[in-house]
C-alpha positions as a printed Julia matrix, in Angstrom:
336×3 Matrix{Float64}:
 -135.47  -48.33   59.93
 -138.39  -48.2    62.38
 -138.33  -48.96   66.09
 -140.79  -51.72   67.03
 -142.29  -52.38   70.45
 -140.82  -50.64   73.47
 -137.44  -52.37   73.56
 -135.77  -50.1    71.01
 -135.13  -52.64   68.24
 -134.93  -51.15   64.76
 -136.41  -53.25   61.95
 -135.2   -52.72   58.4
 -138.16  -54.22   56.53
 -141.68  -52.82   56.43
 -143.35  -56.21   56.08
 -141.45  -57.62   59.08
 -142.17  -54.46   61.05
 -145.88  -54.79   60.31
 -145.91  -58.45   61.36
 -144.06  -57.82   64.61
 -146.1   -54.75   65.53
 -149.36  -56.57   64.82
 -148.2   -59.5    66.91
 -147.18  -57.32   69.84
 -150.5   -55.45   69.67
 -152.34  -58.76   69.81
 -150.18  -59.88   72.73
 -151.02  -56.69   74.63
 -154.72  -57.3    74.1
 -154.25  -60.9    75.22
 -152.46  -59.8    78.37
 -155.24  -57.4    79.29
 -157.85  -60.09   78.73
 -155.9   -62.68   80.7
 -155.54  -60.39   83.71
 -159.24  -59.62   84.03
 -161.23  -61.09   86.88
 -164.81  -60.99   88.06
 -163.35  -59.5    91.23
 -162.43  -55.86   90.46
 -159.61  -55.72   92.98
 -157.92  -58.77   91.43
 -158.09  -57.08   88.03
 -156.54  -53.96   89.5
 -153.69  -55.79   91.19
 -153.08  -58.18   88.26
 -152.89  -55.29   85.79
 -150.82  -53.07   88.07
 -147.43  -53.91   86.55
 -148.91  -54.63   83.15
 -150.21  -51.09   82.81
 -146.94  -49.7    84.17
 -145.38  -50.73   80.88
 -142.35  -52.89   80.31
 -140.18  -53.75   77.35
 -142.11  -56.88   76.28
 -138.75  -58.38   75.43
 -139.99  -61.97   75.56
 -143.03  -61.44   73.28
 -140.77  -59.56   70.86
 -138.49  -62.58   70.7
 -141.49  -64.87   70.12
 -142.6   -62.69   67.2
 -139.16  -62.6    65.59
 -138.63  -66.35   66.01
 -142.01  -67.04   64.4
 -140.71  -65.45   61.2
 -138.83  -68.69   60.47
 -142.16  -70.41   59.95
 -145.72  -69.12   59.69
 -145.93  -66.01   61.91
 -149.72  -66.05   61.59
 -150.06  -69.56   63.04
 -152.71  -69.61   65.79
 -150.37  -70.59   68.62
 -147.83  -67.78   68.2
 -149.61  -64.96   70.02
 -150.99  -67.11   72.87
 -147.52  -68.54   73.52
 -146.15  -65.0    73.75
 -148.89  -64.14   76.23
 -147.93  -67.2    78.3
 -144.26  -66.28   78.59
 -145.01  -62.64   79.43
 -147.61  -63.59   82.04
 -145.1   -65.96   83.61
 -142.49  -63.21   83.63
 -144.93  -60.74   85.18
 -145.84  -63.23   87.88
 -142.19  -63.66   88.84
 -141.84  -59.88   89.21
 -144.56  -59.83   91.88
 -142.78  -62.59   93.76
 -139.31  -61.07   93.26
 -140.42  -57.73   94.67
 -141.68  -59.46   97.81
 -138.42  -61.35   98.26
 -136.36  -58.21   97.57
 -138.66  -55.93   99.6
 -138.58  -53.58   96.61
 -140.52  -50.33   96.75
 -140.45  -49.45   93.03
 -140.98  -51.48   89.87
 -141.19  -49.99   86.38
 -141.29  -46.51   87.83
 -144.38  -47.14   89.99
 -144.93  -48.41   93.51
 -144.39  -52.16   93.65
 -147.43  -54.29   94.41
 -146.04  -55.37   97.77
 -145.41  -51.79   98.89
 -148.93  -50.83   97.8
 -150.99  -53.79   99.02
 -148.65  -55.85  101.19
 -146.65  -59.03  100.66
 -149.49  -61.52  100.91
 -151.61  -59.94   98.2
 -148.57  -59.45   95.97
 -147.7   -63.16   96.22
 -151.3   -64.18   95.58
 -151.48  -61.89   92.55
 -148.39  -63.57   91.15
 -150.07  -66.93   91.73
 -153.16  -65.68   89.89
 -151.01  -64.76   86.89
 -149.35  -68.17   86.91
 -152.8   -69.77   86.9
 -153.95  -67.68   83.93
 -150.78  -68.54   82.03
 -151.4   -72.24   82.66
 -154.98  -71.92   81.41
 -153.8   -70.48   78.09
 -150.97  -72.99   77.87
 -153.36  -75.93   78.13
 -154.85  -74.98   74.77
 -151.43  -75.08   73.09
 -151.03  -78.83   73.54
 -149.15  -81.27   75.79
 -145.74  -80.57   74.24
 -146.07  -76.86   75.04
 -147.15  -77.72   78.58
 -144.1   -79.97   79.01
 -141.7   -77.33   77.66
 -143.13  -74.58   79.85
 -143.19  -76.77   82.96
 -139.54  -77.71   82.47
 -138.63  -74.06   82.0
 -140.62  -73.09   85.09
 -138.85  -75.78   87.11
 -135.51  -74.33   85.99
 -136.69  -70.82   86.83
 -137.71  -71.8    90.37
 -134.54  -73.86   90.82
 -132.52  -70.79   89.87
 -134.39  -68.73   92.45
 -133.81  -71.37   95.13
 -130.11  -71.55   94.29
 -129.88  -67.77   94.57
 -131.61  -67.8    97.95
 -129.57  -70.71   99.32
 -126.24  -69.42   98.05
 -123.28  -71.48   96.81
 -122.35  -74.67   98.65
 -119.02  -74.82  100.46
 -116.12  -74.83   98.04
 -118.19  -73.74   95.03
 -116.95  -70.71   93.13
 -119.55  -67.96   93.73
 -119.33  -66.71   90.14
 -119.94  -70.2    88.71
 -122.86  -70.61   91.1
 -124.27  -67.26   90.03
 -124.12  -68.14   86.34
 -126.15  -71.28   87.12
 -128.66  -69.04   88.9
 -128.97  -66.78   85.87
 -129.33  -69.68   83.46
 -132.37  -70.83   85.42
 -133.93  -67.57   86.58
 -133.65  -65.64   83.31
 -132.19  -67.78   80.55
 -134.84  -70.5    80.81
 -137.87  -68.32   80.04
 -136.16  -66.32   77.3
 -135.03  -69.6    75.74
 -138.65  -70.73   75.76
 -139.63  -67.49   74.03
 -137.39  -68.33   71.09
 -138.5   -71.95   71.16
 -142.22  -71.22   71.28
 -142.03  -68.64   68.51
 -140.33  -71.04   66.11
 -142.23  -74.14   67.23
 -145.69  -72.59   67.1
 -144.89  -71.23   63.64
 -144.01  -74.73   62.41
 -140.3   -74.1    61.86
 -137.91  -77.0    61.3
 -136.62  -78.73   64.42
 -133.08  -77.53   63.76
 -134.29  -73.93   63.61
 -136.22  -74.41   66.85
 -133.05  -75.7    68.55
 -130.96  -72.77   67.29
 -133.46  -70.2    68.52
 -133.7   -71.95   71.88
 -129.93  -71.79   72.33
 -129.95  -68.19   71.16
 -132.59  -67.27   73.73
 -130.66  -68.95   76.55
 -127.49  -66.98   75.86
 -129.34  -63.75   75.18
 -131.24  -64.18   78.44
 -128.03  -64.4    80.42
 -126.68  -61.32   78.61
 -129.93  -59.52   79.42
 -129.67  -60.27   83.14
 -125.99  -59.37   83.3
 -126.9   -56.06   81.68
 -129.53  -55.59   84.41
 -126.85  -56.28   87.03
 -124.8   -53.45   85.59
 -127.84  -51.18   85.33
 -128.66  -51.67   89.02
 -125.45  -49.82   89.7
 -124.88  -47.66   86.64
 -128.33  -46.24   85.83
 -130.8   -43.94   87.55
 -134.42  -44.68   88.44
 -135.8   -43.06   85.29
 -133.72  -45.33   83.04
 -134.24  -48.65   84.81
 -137.59  -48.24   86.58
 -135.88  -49.38   89.79
 -134.13  -47.52   92.56
 -130.35  -47.65   91.9
 -128.69  -50.12   94.22
 -131.88  -52.08   94.96
 -129.97  -55.35   94.63
 -127.12  -53.98   96.75
 -129.52  -52.93   99.51
 -131.08  -56.37   99.65
 -127.75  -58.15   99.58
 -128.45  -59.84   96.26
 -125.13  -61.12   94.87
 -124.88  -59.6    91.4
 -121.88  -60.17   89.16
 -120.1   -56.82   89.78
 -120.28  -57.45   93.54
 -119.02  -61.02   93.15
 -116.07  -59.8    91.11
 -115.34  -57.13   93.72
 -115.39  -59.7    96.52
 -113.11  -62.07   94.61
 -110.65  -59.26   93.94
 -110.7   -58.22   97.59
 -109.88  -61.76   98.71
 -107.16  -62.25   96.09
 -105.32  -58.96   96.42
 -106.45  -57.54   99.77
 -106.33  -53.95   98.59
 -107.57  -51.53  101.28
 -110.02  -49.75   98.95
 -111.58  -53.06   97.89
 -111.83  -54.31  101.46
 -113.4   -51.03  102.57
 -116.02  -51.23   99.81
 -116.83  -54.84  100.72
 -117.23  -53.75  104.35
 -119.59  -51.0   103.21
 -121.67  -53.47  101.18
 -121.82  -55.86  104.14
 -123.07  -53.08  106.41
 -126.46  -51.45  106.77
 -127.49  -50.09  103.37
 -130.97  -49.12  104.49
 -129.52  -45.65  104.92
 -129.87  -43.77  101.61
 -126.57  -41.93  102.05
 -124.62  -45.16  102.58
 -126.35  -46.8    99.64
 -125.56  -43.84   97.41
 -121.93  -44.0    98.49
 -121.78  -47.72   97.69
 -123.33  -47.16   94.25
 -120.94  -44.34   93.38
 -117.89  -46.31   94.48
 -118.96  -49.38   92.54
 -119.55  -47.27   89.44
 -115.87  -46.34   89.53
 -114.63  -49.88   90.25
 -113.2   -52.14   87.5
 -115.53  -54.93   88.65
 -118.4   -53.09   86.97
 -116.59  -52.93   83.64
 -115.69  -56.6    83.9
 -119.36  -57.49   84.37
 -120.27  -55.22   81.46
 -117.83  -57.09   79.22
 -119.34  -60.42   80.28
 -122.74  -59.16   79.17
 -121.24  -58.26   75.79
 -119.61  -61.68   75.5
 -122.83  -63.59   76.1
 -124.64  -61.37   73.6
 -121.96  -62.13   71.02
 -122.31  -65.85   71.74
 -126.04  -65.52   71.16
 -125.38  -63.76   67.86
 -122.97  -66.52   66.79
 -125.58  -69.26   67.29
 -127.69  -67.66   64.56
 -125.09  -68.32   61.85
 -126.79  -71.43   60.36
 -130.15  -69.64   59.91
 -131.11  -68.4    56.44
 -130.21  -64.82   55.7
 -133.02  -62.29   55.85
 -134.51  -59.45   57.82
 -135.65  -61.71   60.68
 -132.12  -63.02   61.23
 -130.7   -59.51   60.98
 -133.18  -58.27   63.59
 -132.25  -61.07   65.98
 -128.58  -60.19   65.51
 -129.31  -56.54   66.19
 -131.31  -57.49   69.28
 -128.04  -58.72   70.78
 -126.65  -55.24   70.34
 -129.73  -53.62   71.83
 -129.44  -55.77   74.97
 -125.87  -54.7    75.7
 -126.27  -51.13   74.39
 -128.23  -50.43   77.58
 -124.96  -50.79   79.5
 -122.66  -49.29   76.88
């Protein structure tokens, strides 16, 4: 087995490995080309996070999904570039909203150049993605626009918070479905669709991507607490510091309300306090690492990954299907 890309997926077949690696190489070249501008500073800011690396999870999914049709079809690589550009653009905007200082192990764009330029750089990336998308046809434009609407709706729901009487966990899962699941679902859909796969296969890979996307984000929720900066590329507790309601915190709050245990109430009080102090943040992270809410969130990530794996059952057996199944394990292995 050989590891392909930077996400840590092992591929058991040399021909599939060669196809996926070639596709990811072409995507990387496409990303560099799409982020160039006649204005040198725009090129620098647009390529800032691109050159910092990243797992290229979404392009990897596009490449694997394309194996159920013609992986060499002309729309496969451009569609992968579109989804990754869209993802990159959201990172610029997210870092502004979260006031993050670090992304992918380097200074975030907003901490380096300020919020306004970071937002505008994200807008530039959205524009470049739209330019490439236009060449893929009206159906691709419609699919991407619907996914983007879901993505933004998820972000708005997260910012607004749950309405009165709505269960915060249910609300949060709706947020994740939009913010993360929508674009990863499109990755599976574009890969199969651009490769000319049957409609039923396209639907399966879309559903697979949706569930895998939620598992991926839940794993990130766990990593925000359980990992260090070197592993995640983010400062541990970044979401805690900004008051972002991740699943472990929501489970903690629900448990505190239901049972009223002093330790739970004290930890909630700590999280509701000023976490700009590094010592207090570190204390919150360490206490959450030892709390059962973290393990409960970890198990939810595993469950969604297993649901994603189960959707693949009707697909024909082969190395591509096996790799997609193993990708589910890779997603949750990060929090194992």
